[in-house]
mmCIF file of N, CA and C and ligand atoms in Angstrom:
data_model
loop_
_atom_site.group_PDB
_atom_site.id
_atom_site.type_symbol
_atom_site.label_atom_id
_atom_site.label_comp_id
_atom_site.label_asym_id
_atom_site.label_seq_id
_atom_site.Cartn_x
_atom_site.Cartn_y
_atom_site.Cartn_z
ATOM 1 N N MET A 209 0.838 -1.204 0.000
ATOM 2 C CA MET A 209 0.000 0.000 0.000
ATOM 3 C C MET A 209 0.873 1.254 0.000
ATOM 4 N N ASN A 210 0.513 2.208 -0.819
ATOM 5 C CA ASN A 210 1.246 3.465 -0.878
ATOM 6 C C ASN A 210 0.347 4.566 -0.336
ATOM 7 N N ALA A 211 0.664 5.047 0.879
ATOM 8 C CA ALA A 211 -0.212 6.012 1.567
ATOM 9 C C ALA A 211 -0.389 7.291 0.754
ATOM 10 N N ALA A 212 0.699 7.782 0.182
ATOM 11 C CA ALA A 212 0.616 9.028 -0.585
ATOM 12 C C ALA A 212 -0.280 8.843 -1.803
ATOM 13 N N ARG A 213 -0.084 7.721 -2.475
ATOM 14 C CA ARG A 213 -0.888 7.468 -3.679
ATOM 15 C C ARG A 213 -2.372 7.349 -3.332
ATOM 16 N N ASP A 214 -2.673 6.645 -2.244
ATOM 17 C CA ASP A 214 -4.070 6.474 -1.837
ATOM 18 C C ASP A 214 -4.714 7.802 -1.458
ATOM 19 N N LEU A 215 -3.938 8.630 -0.757
ATOM 20 C CA LEU A 215 -4.464 9.935 -0.339
ATOM 21 C C LEU A 215 -4.719 10.828 -1.561
ATOM 22 N N LEU A 216 -3.797 10.776 -2.516
ATOM 23 C CA LEU A 216 -3.980 11.567 -3.740
ATOM 24 C C LEU A 216 -5.181 11.069 -4.535
ATOM 25 N N GLU A 217 -5.376 9.784 -4.533
ATOM 26 C CA GLU A 217 -6.525 9.218 -5.253
ATOM 27 C C GLU A 217 -7.837 9.682 -4.610
ATOM 28 N N ALA A 218 -7.863 9.711 -3.282
ATOM 29 C CA ALA A 218 -9.063 10.180 -2.575
ATOM 30 C C ALA A 218 -9.323 11.658 -2.877
ATOM 31 N N ALA A 219 -8.252 12.440 -2.946
ATOM 32 C CA ALA A 219 -8.401 13.870 -3.256
ATOM 33 C C ALA A 219 -8.925 14.064 -4.679
ATOM 34 N N ARG A 220 -8.411 13.279 -5.604
ATOM 35 C CA ARG A 220 -8.876 13.381 -7.003
ATOM 36 C C ARG A 220 -10.341 12.981 -7.120
ATOM 37 N N ALA A 221 -10.726 11.948 -6.373
ATOM 38 C CA ALA A 221 -12.111 11.474 -6.468
ATOM 39 C C ALA A 221 -13.088 12.537 -5.963
ATOM 40 N N VAL A 222 -12.747 13.177 -4.855
ATOM 41 C CA VAL A 222 -13.684 14.153 -4.284
ATOM 42 C C VAL A 222 -13.658 15.473 -5.069
ATOM 43 N N ARG A 223 -12.586 15.709 -5.808
ATOM 44 C CA ARG A 223 -12.548 16.913 -6.660
ATOM 45 C C ARG A 223 -13.754 16.948 -7.599
ATOM 46 N N ALA A 224 -14.222 15.802 -8.012
ATOM 47 C CA ALA A 224 -15.365 15.733 -8.942
ATOM 48 C C ALA A 224 -16.654 16.265 -8.303
ATOM 49 N N ARG A 225 -16.669 16.369 -6.984
ATOM 50 C CA ARG A 225 -17.875 16.854 -6.288
ATOM 51 C C ARG A 225 -17.772 18.326 -5.898
ATOM 52 N N ALA A 226 -16.687 18.972 -6.284
ATOM 53 C CA ALA A 226 -16.509 20.380 -5.913
ATOM 54 C C ALA A 226 -17.675 21.219 -6.439
ATOM 55 N N TYR A 227 -18.015 22.252 -5.671
ATOM 56 C CA TYR A 227 -19.003 23.224 -6.127
ATOM 57 C C TYR A 227 -18.237 24.493 -6.463
ATOM 58 N N ALA A 228 -17.870 24.613 -7.726
ATOM 59 C CA ALA A 228 -17.007 25.723 -8.148
ATOM 60 C C ALA A 228 -17.530 26.380 -9.431
ATOM 61 N N PRO A 229 -18.796 26.850 -9.391
ATOM 62 C CA PRO A 229 -19.379 27.415 -10.620
ATOM 63 C C PRO A 229 -18.782 28.770 -10.992
ATOM 64 N N TYR A 230 -18.148 29.466 -10.047
ATOM 65 C CA TYR A 230 -17.641 30.814 -10.337
ATOM 66 C C TYR A 230 -16.215 30.783 -10.851
ATOM 67 N N SER A 231 -15.390 29.937 -10.281
ATOM 68 C CA SER A 231 -13.994 29.868 -10.714
ATOM 69 C C SER A 231 -13.764 28.781 -11.753
ATOM 70 N N SER A 232 -14.667 27.810 -11.814
ATOM 71 C CA SER A 232 -14.427 26.618 -12.649
ATOM 72 C C SER A 232 -13.075 26.000 -12.310
ATOM 73 N N PHE A 233 -12.740 26.027 -11.029
ATOM 74 C CA PHE A 233 -11.450 25.497 -10.560
ATOM 75 C C PHE A 233 -11.735 24.521 -9.422
ATOM 76 N N PRO A 234 -12.197 23.330 -9.765
ATOM 77 C CA PRO A 234 -12.485 22.363 -8.700
ATOM 78 C C PRO A 234 -11.213 21.888 -7.997
ATOM 79 N N VAL A 235 -11.356 21.711 -6.693
ATOM 80 C CA VAL A 235 -10.245 21.222 -5.871
ATOM 81 C C VAL A 235 -10.784 20.147 -4.931
ATOM 82 N N GLY A 236 -10.018 19.090 -4.771
ATOM 83 C CA GLY A 236 -10.339 18.065 -3.784
ATOM 84 C C GLY A 236 -9.175 17.946 -2.822
ATOM 85 N N ALA A 237 -9.469 17.590 -1.588
ATOM 86 C CA ALA A 237 -8.409 17.391 -0.592
ATOM 87 C C ALA A 237 -8.737 16.174 0.252
ATOM 88 N N ALA A 238 -7.686 15.479 0.670
ATOM 89 C CA ALA A 238 -7.845 14.348 1.581
ATOM 90 C C ALA A 238 -6.807 14.497 2.665
ATOM 91 N N VAL A 239 -7.217 14.324 3.908
ATOM 92 C CA VAL A 239 -6.277 14.422 5.037
ATOM 93 C C VAL A 239 -6.256 13.102 5.783
ATOM 94 N N GLU A 240 -5.074 12.762 6.292
ATOM 95 C CA GLU A 240 -4.932 11.582 7.154
ATOM 96 C C GLU A 240 -4.622 12.085 8.554
ATOM 97 N N ASP A 241 -5.421 11.653 9.533
ATOM 98 C CA ASP A 241 -5.201 12.145 10.895
ATOM 99 C C ASP A 241 -4.214 11.261 11.647
ATOM 100 N N GLU A 242 -4.013 11.584 12.929
ATOM 101 C CA GLU A 242 -3.005 10.873 13.716
ATOM 102 C C GLU A 242 -3.383 9.420 13.968
ATOM 103 N N ARG A 243 -4.648 9.084 13.745
ATOM 104 C CA ARG A 243 -5.105 7.700 13.929
ATOM 105 C C ARG A 243 -5.042 6.905 12.630
ATOM 106 N N GLY A 244 -4.684 7.602 11.538
ATOM 107 C CA GLY A 244 -4.645 6.934 10.240
ATOM 108 C C GLY A 244 -5.965 6.997 9.497
ATOM 109 N N ARG A 245 -6.912 7.752 10.043
ATOM 110 C CA ARG A 245 -8.206 7.873 9.353
ATOM 111 C C ARG A 245 -8.139 8.956 8.285
ATOM 112 N N VAL A 246 -8.892 8.744 7.222
ATOM 113 C CA VAL A 246 -8.849 9.658 6.083
ATOM 114 C C VAL A 246 -10.188 10.395 5.930
ATOM 115 N N TYR A 247 -10.095 11.700 5.699
ATOM 116 C CA TYR A 247 -11.280 12.537 5.508
ATOM 117 C C TYR A 247 -11.075 13.362 4.242
ATOM 118 N N VAL A 248 -12.173 13.608 3.543
ATOM 119 C CA VAL A 248 -12.061 14.343 2.292
ATOM 120 C C VAL A 248 -12.910 15.616 2.332
ATOM 121 N N GLY A 249 -12.577 16.529 1.445
ATOM 122 C CA GLY A 249 -13.347 17.765 1.309
ATOM 123 C C GLY A 249 -13.115 18.345 -0.074
ATOM 124 N N CYS A 250 -14.036 19.212 -0.493
ATOM 125 C CA CYS A 250 -13.887 19.883 -1.787
ATOM 126 C C CYS A 250 -14.193 21.364 -1.592
ATOM 127 N N ASN A 251 -13.806 22.169 -2.573
ATOM 128 C CA ASN A 251 -14.129 23.587 -2.429
ATOM 129 C C ASN A 251 -15.614 23.818 -2.670
ATOM 130 N N VAL A 252 -16.144 24.746 -1.895
ATOM 131 C CA VAL A 252 -17.576 25.074 -1.952
ATOM 132 C C VAL A 252 -17.670 26.583 -2.108
ATOM 133 N N GLU A 253 -17.960 27.033 -3.330
ATOM 134 C CA GLU A 253 -17.994 28.471 -3.599
ATOM 135 C C GLU A 253 -19.375 29.048 -3.294
ATOM 136 N N ASN A 254 -19.456 30.375 -3.397
ATOM 137 C CA ASN A 254 -20.692 31.058 -3.035
ATOM 138 C C ASN A 254 -20.842 32.298 -3.910
ATOM 139 N N ALA A 255 -22.097 32.687 -4.168
ATOM 140 C CA ALA A 255 -22.358 33.893 -4.952
ATOM 141 C C ALA A 255 -21.723 35.116 -4.278
ATOM 142 N N SER A 256 -21.662 35.103 -2.959
ATOM 143 C CA SER A 256 -20.899 36.102 -2.216
ATOM 144 C C SER A 256 -19.486 35.526 -2.092
ATOM 145 N N PHE A 257 -18.622 35.883 -3.048
ATOM 146 C CA PHE A 257 -17.361 35.160 -3.263
ATOM 147 C C PHE A 257 -16.573 34.880 -1.981
ATOM 148 N N ALA A 258 -16.543 35.864 -1.075
ATOM 149 C CA ALA A 258 -15.719 35.710 0.135
ATOM 150 C C ALA A 258 -16.215 34.600 1.042
ATOM 151 N N ALA A 259 -17.420 34.132 0.818
ATOM 152 C CA ALA A 259 -17.966 33.055 1.659
ATOM 153 C C ALA A 259 -17.511 31.683 1.180
ATOM 154 N N GLY A 260 -16.733 31.648 0.130
ATOM 155 C CA GLY A 260 -16.266 30.363 -0.407
ATOM 156 C C GLY A 260 -15.327 29.647 0.556
ATOM 157 N N LEU A 261 -15.326 28.325 0.469
ATOM 158 C CA LEU A 261 -14.495 27.488 1.346
ATOM 159 C C LEU A 261 -13.543 26.652 0.500
ATOM 160 N N CYS A 262 -12.294 26.593 0.922
ATOM 161 C CA CYS A 262 -11.307 25.767 0.221
ATOM 162 C C CYS A 262 -11.467 24.287 0.591
ATOM 163 N N ALA A 263 -11.025 23.449 -0.323
ATOM 164 C CA ALA A 263 -11.111 21.995 -0.132
ATOM 165 C C ALA A 263 -10.361 21.542 1.120
ATOM 166 N N GLU A 264 -9.176 22.093 1.346
ATOM 167 C CA GLU A 264 -8.355 21.666 2.484
ATOM 168 C C GLU A 264 -9.080 21.909 3.802
ATOM 169 N N ARG A 265 -9.666 23.114 3.929
ATOM 170 C CA ARG A 265 -10.335 23.424 5.186
ATOM 171 C C ARG A 265 -11.617 22.623 5.354
ATOM 172 N N ALA A 266 -12.259 22.283 4.239
ATOM 173 C CA ALA A 266 -13.451 21.424 4.323
ATOM 174 C C ALA A 266 -13.055 20.045 4.845
ATOM 175 N N ALA A 267 -11.942 19.506 4.347
ATOM 176 C CA ALA A 267 -11.478 18.181 4.786
ATOM 177 C C ALA A 267 -11.043 18.216 6.251
ATOM 178 N N ILE A 268 -10.357 19.279 6.637
ATOM 179 C CA ILE A 268 -9.899 19.399 8.028
ATOM 180 C C ILE A 268 -11.092 19.507 8.973
ATOM 181 N N ALA A 269 -12.113 20.256 8.570
ATOM 182 C CA ALA A 269 -13.305 20.389 9.425
ATOM 183 C C ALA A 269 -13.971 19.025 9.615
ATOM 184 N N ALA A 270 -14.027 18.233 8.562
ATOM 185 C CA ALA A 270 -14.625 16.895 8.675
ATOM 186 C C ALA A 270 -13.817 16.029 9.632
ATOM 187 N N ALA A 271 -12.487 16.133 9.556
ATOM 188 C CA ALA A 271 -11.621 15.337 10.431
ATOM 189 C C ALA A 271 -11.809 15.745 11.892
ATOM 190 N N VAL A 272 -11.796 17.037 12.138
ATOM 191 C CA VAL A 272 -11.930 17.528 13.519
ATOM 192 C C VAL A 272 -13.298 17.144 14.082
ATOM 193 N N ALA A 273 -14.324 17.246 13.266
ATOM 194 C CA ALA A 273 -15.669 16.899 13.734
ATOM 195 C C ALA A 273 -15.768 15.424 14.109
ATOM 196 N N ASP A 274 -14.865 14.602 13.557
ATOM 197 C CA ASP A 274 -14.880 13.166 13.867
ATOM 198 C C ASP A 274 -13.825 12.800 14.915
ATOM 199 N N GLY A 275 -13.243 13.819 15.547
ATOM 200 C CA GLY A 275 -12.351 13.545 16.680
ATOM 201 C C GLY A 275 -10.873 13.628 16.399
ATOM 202 N N ALA A 276 -10.483 14.065 15.218
ATOM 203 C CA ALA A 276 -9.051 14.184 14.919
ATOM 204 C C ALA A 276 -8.420 15.300 15.755
ATOM 205 N N HIS A 277 -7.159 15.059 16.182
ATOM 206 C CA HIS A 277 -6.427 16.086 16.929
ATOM 207 C C HIS A 277 -5.186 16.552 16.192
ATOM 208 N N GLY A 278 -4.718 15.758 15.263
ATOM 209 C CA GLY A 278 -3.521 16.120 14.520
ATOM 210 C C GLY A 278 -3.570 15.504 13.137
ATOM 211 N N LEU A 279 -2.767 16.069 12.234
ATOM 212 C CA LEU A 279 -2.747 15.563 10.860
ATOM 213 C C LEU A 279 -1.363 15.031 10.503
ATOM 214 N N ARG A 280 -1.352 13.869 9.878
ATOM 215 C CA ARG A 280 -0.095 13.304 9.373
ATOM 216 C C ARG A 280 0.213 13.796 7.969
ATOM 217 N N ALA A 281 -0.826 13.851 7.145
ATOM 218 C CA ALA A 281 -0.604 14.183 5.737
ATOM 219 C C ALA A 281 -1.857 14.779 5.115
ATOM 220 N N VAL A 282 -1.635 15.564 4.081
ATOM 221 C CA VAL A 282 -2.749 16.103 3.301
ATOM 222 C C VAL A 282 -2.397 15.984 1.823
ATOM 223 N N ALA A 283 -3.380 15.579 1.035
ATOM 224 C CA ALA A 283 -3.200 15.536 -0.422
ATOM 225 C C ALA A 283 -4.179 16.513 -1.049
ATOM 226 N N ILE A 284 -3.694 17.234 -2.029
ATOM 227 C CA ILE A 284 -4.511 18.236 -2.726
ATOM 228 C C ILE A 284 -4.542 17.875 -4.203
ATOM 229 N N ALA A 285 -5.743 17.892 -4.774
ATOM 230 C CA ALA A 285 -5.880 17.682 -6.217
ATOM 231 C C ALA A 285 -6.623 18.884 -6.775
ATOM 232 N N GLY A 286 -5.872 19.814 -7.338
ATOM 233 C CA GLY A 286 -6.468 21.036 -7.872
ATOM 234 C C GLY A 286 -6.648 20.963 -9.372
ATOM 235 N N SER A 287 -6.811 22.129 -9.972
ATOM 236 C CA SER A 287 -7.048 22.192 -11.414
ATOM 237 C C SER A 287 -6.006 23.018 -12.141
ATOM 238 N N SER A 288 -4.860 23.247 -11.485
ATOM 239 C CA SER A 288 -3.738 23.890 -12.162
ATOM 240 C C SER A 288 -3.139 22.877 -13.131
ATOM 241 N N PRO A 289 -2.420 23.352 -14.155
ATOM 242 C CA PRO A 289 -1.755 22.399 -15.052
ATOM 243 C C PRO A 289 -0.805 21.485 -14.269
ATOM 244 N N GLY A 290 -0.053 22.067 -13.345
ATOM 245 C CA GLY A 290 0.824 21.304 -12.444
ATOM 246 C C GLY A 290 0.232 21.347 -11.038
ATOM 247 N N PRO A 291 1.048 21.040 -10.023
ATOM 248 C CA PRO A 291 0.535 20.989 -8.656
ATOM 249 C C PRO A 291 -0.145 22.282 -8.187
ATOM 250 N N THR A 292 -1.288 22.145 -7.548
ATOM 251 C CA THR A 292 -1.978 23.269 -6.916
ATOM 252 C C THR A 292 -1.513 23.320 -5.466
ATOM 253 N N MET A 293 -0.851 24.406 -5.112
ATOM 254 C CA MET A 293 -0.347 24.542 -3.749
ATOM 255 C C MET A 293 -1.418 25.170 -2.861
ATOM 256 N N PRO A 294 -1.418 24.848 -1.568
ATOM 257 C CA PRO A 294 -2.442 25.410 -0.689
ATOM 258 C C PRO A 294 -2.320 26.920 -0.557
ATOM 259 N N CYS A 295 -3.460 27.584 -0.441
ATOM 260 C CA CYS A 295 -3.467 29.045 -0.292
ATOM 261 C C CYS A 295 -2.935 29.421 1.096
ATOM 262 N N GLY A 296 -2.699 30.679 1.313
ATOM 263 C CA GLY A 296 -2.126 31.144 2.571
ATOM 264 C C GLY A 296 -2.996 30.821 3.775
ATOM 265 N N ILE A 297 -4.284 31.009 3.635
ATOM 266 C CA ILE A 297 -5.181 30.730 4.773
ATOM 267 C C ILE A 297 -5.123 29.246 5.103
ATOM 268 N N CYS A 298 -5.140 28.394 4.091
ATOM 269 C CA CYS A 298 -5.080 26.944 4.345
ATOM 270 C C CYS A 298 -3.743 26.542 4.960
ATOM 271 N N ARG A 299 -2.665 27.200 4.576
ATOM 272 C CA ARG A 299 -1.355 26.889 5.189
ATOM 273 C C ARG A 299 -1.409 27.169 6.684
ATOM 274 N N GLN A 300 -2.018 28.279 7.050
ATOM 275 C CA GLN A 300 -2.147 28.623 8.466
ATOM 276 C C GLN A 300 -2.985 27.577 9.198
ATOM 277 N N VAL A 301 -4.055 27.120 8.576
ATOM 278 C CA VAL A 301 -4.920 26.122 9.224
ATOM 279 C C VAL A 301 -4.204 24.779 9.313
ATOM 280 N N LEU A 302 -3.409 24.451 8.314
ATOM 281 C CA LEU A 302 -2.657 23.186 8.347
ATOM 282 C C LEU A 302 -1.678 23.149 9.516
ATOM 283 N N ILE A 303 -0.927 24.215 9.729
ATOM 284 C CA ILE A 303 0.091 24.164 10.803
ATOM 285 C C ILE A 303 -0.531 24.168 12.199
ATOM 286 N N GLU A 304 -1.812 24.467 12.278
ATOM 287 C CA GLU A 304 -2.526 24.364 13.566
ATOM 288 C C GLU A 304 -2.566 22.912 14.046
ATOM 289 N N PHE A 305 -2.496 21.988 13.097
ATOM 290 C CA PHE A 305 -2.679 20.569 13.421
ATOM 291 C C PHE A 305 -1.399 19.759 13.245
ATOM 292 N N GLY A 306 -0.256 20.411 13.474
ATOM 293 C CA GLY A 306 1.022 19.716 13.398
ATOM 294 C C GLY A 306 1.795 20.178 12.187
ATOM 295 N N ASP A 307 2.578 19.274 11.680
ATOM 296 C CA ASP A 307 3.399 19.616 10.507
ATOM 297 C C ASP A 307 3.194 18.536 9.446
ATOM 298 N N PRO A 308 1.952 18.398 8.947
ATOM 299 C CA PRO A 308 1.677 17.310 8.007
ATOM 300 C C PRO A 308 2.491 17.413 6.724
ATOM 301 N N VAL A 309 2.751 16.248 6.162
ATOM 302 C CA VAL A 309 3.319 16.195 4.819
ATOM 303 C C VAL A 309 2.238 16.689 3.854
ATOM 304 N N VAL A 310 2.630 17.489 2.882
ATOM 305 C CA VAL A 310 1.669 18.026 1.910
ATOM 306 C C VAL A 310 2.019 17.483 0.527
ATOM 307 N N TYR A 311 1.080 16.742 -0.057
ATOM 308 C CA TYR A 311 1.226 16.246 -1.429
ATOM 309 C C TYR A 311 0.303 17.078 -2.299
ATOM 310 N N ALA A 312 0.887 17.893 -3.167
ATOM 311 C CA ALA A 312 0.078 18.759 -4.027
ATOM 312 C C ALA A 312 0.106 18.243 -5.457
ATOM 313 N N SER A 313 -1.085 18.195 -6.050
ATOM 314 C CA SER A 313 -1.165 17.754 -7.442
ATOM 315 C C SER A 313 -2.195 18.602 -8.191
ATOM 316 N N GLY A 314 -2.120 18.509 -9.503
ATOM 317 C CA GLY A 314 -3.056 19.254 -10.349
ATOM 318 C C GLY A 314 -3.594 18.338 -11.423
ATOM 319 N N LEU A 315 -3.583 18.853 -12.651
ATOM 320 C CA LEU A 315 -4.168 18.066 -13.739
ATOM 321 C C LEU A 315 -3.171 17.097 -14.375
ATOM 322 N N ASP A 316 -1.896 17.373 -14.207
ATOM 323 C CA ASP A 316 -0.936 16.413 -14.779
ATOM 324 C C ASP A 316 -0.527 15.390 -13.708
ATOM 325 N N GLU A 317 0.476 14.629 -13.987
ATOM 326 C CA GLU A 317 0.853 13.537 -13.079
ATOM 327 C C GLU A 317 1.830 13.965 -11.988
ATOM 328 N N SER A 318 2.326 15.214 -12.067
ATOM 329 C CA SER A 318 3.373 15.606 -11.129
ATOM 330 C C SER A 318 2.815 15.857 -9.727
ATOM 331 N N VAL A 319 3.635 15.547 -8.739
ATOM 332 C CA VAL A 319 3.266 15.743 -7.332
ATOM 333 C C VAL A 319 4.369 16.538 -6.657
ATOM 334 N N HIS A 320 3.986 17.599 -5.963
ATOM 335 C CA HIS A 320 4.939 18.405 -5.208
ATOM 336 C C HIS A 320 4.793 18.022 -3.742
ATOM 337 N N GLU A 321 5.884 17.511 -3.152
ATOM 338 C CA GLU A 321 5.845 17.086 -1.745
ATOM 339 C C GLU A 321 6.571 18.083 -0.864
ATOM 340 N N SER A 322 5.918 18.489 0.210
ATOM 341 C CA SER A 322 6.549 19.414 1.148
ATOM 342 C C SER A 322 5.968 19.182 2.533
ATOM 343 N N ARG A 323 6.268 20.079 3.455
ATOM 344 C CA ARG A 323 5.705 20.020 4.806
ATOM 345 C C ARG A 323 5.022 21.342 5.097
ATOM 346 N N ALA A 324 3.975 21.263 5.938
ATOM 347 C CA ALA A 324 3.186 22.461 6.226
ATOM 348 C C ALA A 324 4.044 23.607 6.762
ATOM 349 N N ALA A 325 4.932 23.305 7.720
ATOM 350 C CA ALA A 325 5.733 24.387 8.324
ATOM 351 C C ALA A 325 6.692 25.000 7.305
ATOM 352 N N ALA A 326 7.180 24.179 6.367
ATOM 353 C CA ALA A 326 8.082 24.709 5.342
ATOM 354 C C ALA A 326 7.323 25.637 4.385
ATOM 355 N N LEU A 327 6.017 25.413 4.278
ATOM 356 C CA LEU A 327 5.209 26.263 3.385
ATOM 357 C C LEU A 327 4.788 27.564 4.056
ATOM 358 N N LEU A 328 5.040 27.648 5.378
ATOM 359 C CA LEU A 328 4.675 28.864 6.097
ATOM 360 C C LEU A 328 5.786 29.199 7.093
ATOM 361 N N PRO A 329 6.954 29.639 6.560
ATOM 362 C CA PRO A 329 8.087 29.907 7.442
ATOM 363 C C PRO A 329 7.795 31.045 8.417
ATOM 364 N N ASP A 330 8.414 30.961 9.590
ATOM 365 C CA ASP A 330 8.276 32.021 10.602
ATOM 366 C C ASP A 330 6.813 32.286 10.958
ATOM 367 N N HIS A 331 6.064 31.200 11.040
ATOM 368 C CA HIS A 331 4.628 31.383 11.253
ATOM 369 C C HIS A 331 4.265 31.706 12.700
ATOM 370 N N PHE A 332 3.108 32.277 12.840
ATOM 371 C CA PHE A 332 2.439 32.402 14.139
ATOM 372 C C PHE A 332 1.638 31.120 14.309
ATOM 373 N N GLY A 333 1.727 30.512 15.487
ATOM 374 C CA GLY A 333 1.011 29.247 15.649
ATOM 375 C C GLY A 333 0.633 28.972 17.078
ATOM 376 N N PRO A 334 0.155 27.752 17.318
ATOM 377 C CA PRO A 334 -0.319 27.376 18.659
ATOM 378 C C PRO A 334 0.704 27.638 19.752
ATOM 379 N N ARG A 335 1.997 27.454 19.460
ATOM 380 C CA ARG A 335 3.019 27.639 20.490
ATOM 381 C C ARG A 335 3.069 29.078 21.001
ATOM 382 N N ASP A 336 2.739 30.002 20.126
ATOM 383 C CA ASP A 336 2.735 31.409 20.555
ATOM 384 C C ASP A 336 1.688 31.648 21.636
ATOM 385 N N LEU A 337 0.709 30.764 21.693
ATOM 386 C CA LEU A 337 -0.364 30.910 22.680
ATOM 387 C C LEU A 337 -0.251 29.870 23.781
ATOM 388 N N GLY A 338 0.963 29.295 23.897
ATOM 389 C CA GLY A 338 1.228 28.364 24.998
ATOM 390 C C GLY A 338 0.746 26.952 24.777
ATOM 391 N N ARG A 339 0.357 26.628 23.560
ATOM 392 C CA ARG A 339 -0.076 25.273 23.259
ATOM 393 C C ARG A 339 1.124 24.439 22.827
ATOM 394 N N PRO A 340 1.093 23.121 23.043
ATOM 395 C CA PRO A 340 2.246 22.285 22.687
ATOM 396 C C PRO A 340 2.499 22.244 21.177
HETATM 397 N N1 LIG B 243 -8.938 26.617 -3.713
HETATM 398 C C1 LIG B 243 -8.920 25.535 -2.876
HETATM 399 O O1 LIG B 243 -9.950 24.920 -2.592
HETATM 400 N N2 LIG B 243 -7.721 25.157 -2.366
HETATM 401 C C2 LIG B 243 -6.526 25.713 -2.701
HETATM 402 O O2 LIG B 243 -5.511 25.322 -2.192
HETATM 403 C C3 LIG B 243 -6.468 26.799 -3.675
HETATM 404 C C4 LIG B 243 -7.765 27.398 -4.046
HETATM 405 C C5 LIG B 243 -10.225 27.011 -4.295
HETATM 406 C C6 LIG B 243 -10.814 28.286 -3.784
HETATM 407 C C7 LIG B 243 -11.713 28.669 -4.939
HETATM 408 O O3 LIG B 243 -12.945 27.965 -4.794
HETATM 409 C C8 LIG B 243 -10.998 28.132 -6.163
HETATM 410 O O4 LIG B 243 -10.073 27.177 -5.682
HETATM 411 C C9 LIG B 243 -10.272 29.190 -6.961
HETATM 412 O O5 LIG B 243 -9.472 29.976 -6.157
#
C-alpha cells in the first residue's frame, strides 16, 4: 500500500464533487489524521465570493468533527496544469494541526511534496499561545 498514492486518489475522487461554478477550478483534498483515518473535502464556492471554502479546510473540518487532533498528511488535487499549492489561509490552518506532509497535485501527473511548516516559514502558531 502506498499512503501518498491512496491519499492523492481520494483527493482526485472528491474533486469531482466540488461546487465551483464561479472559478471553474475544482479542488479536492484528503487528510490523514493521527489515527490513520482519512477525511475528504472539496471547495464550496458562493455567490458572495468571500464566503467560499477551500477543499483543504473542508477536509480538516470533517476530520476535527470526527475527533481528529492532529494531521499526518494532506493531499490536494487542484485544477492547475501542475501541482496546486495550498493558499495562505489553508497553510495557516494546516500548521494548527502539526506539521503534516503536503502532497500537491493538479491536472498532470506531477506531485509536489513538502511540509506544512516549510510552506509557512516564521509562522504564528499554537506555540505562541502556549499550546504544545
Ligand atoms: N482553492 C482551494 O480549494 N484550495 C486551494 O488550495 C487553492 C484554491 C479554491 C478556492 C476557490 O474555490 C478556487 O479554488 C479558486 O481559487
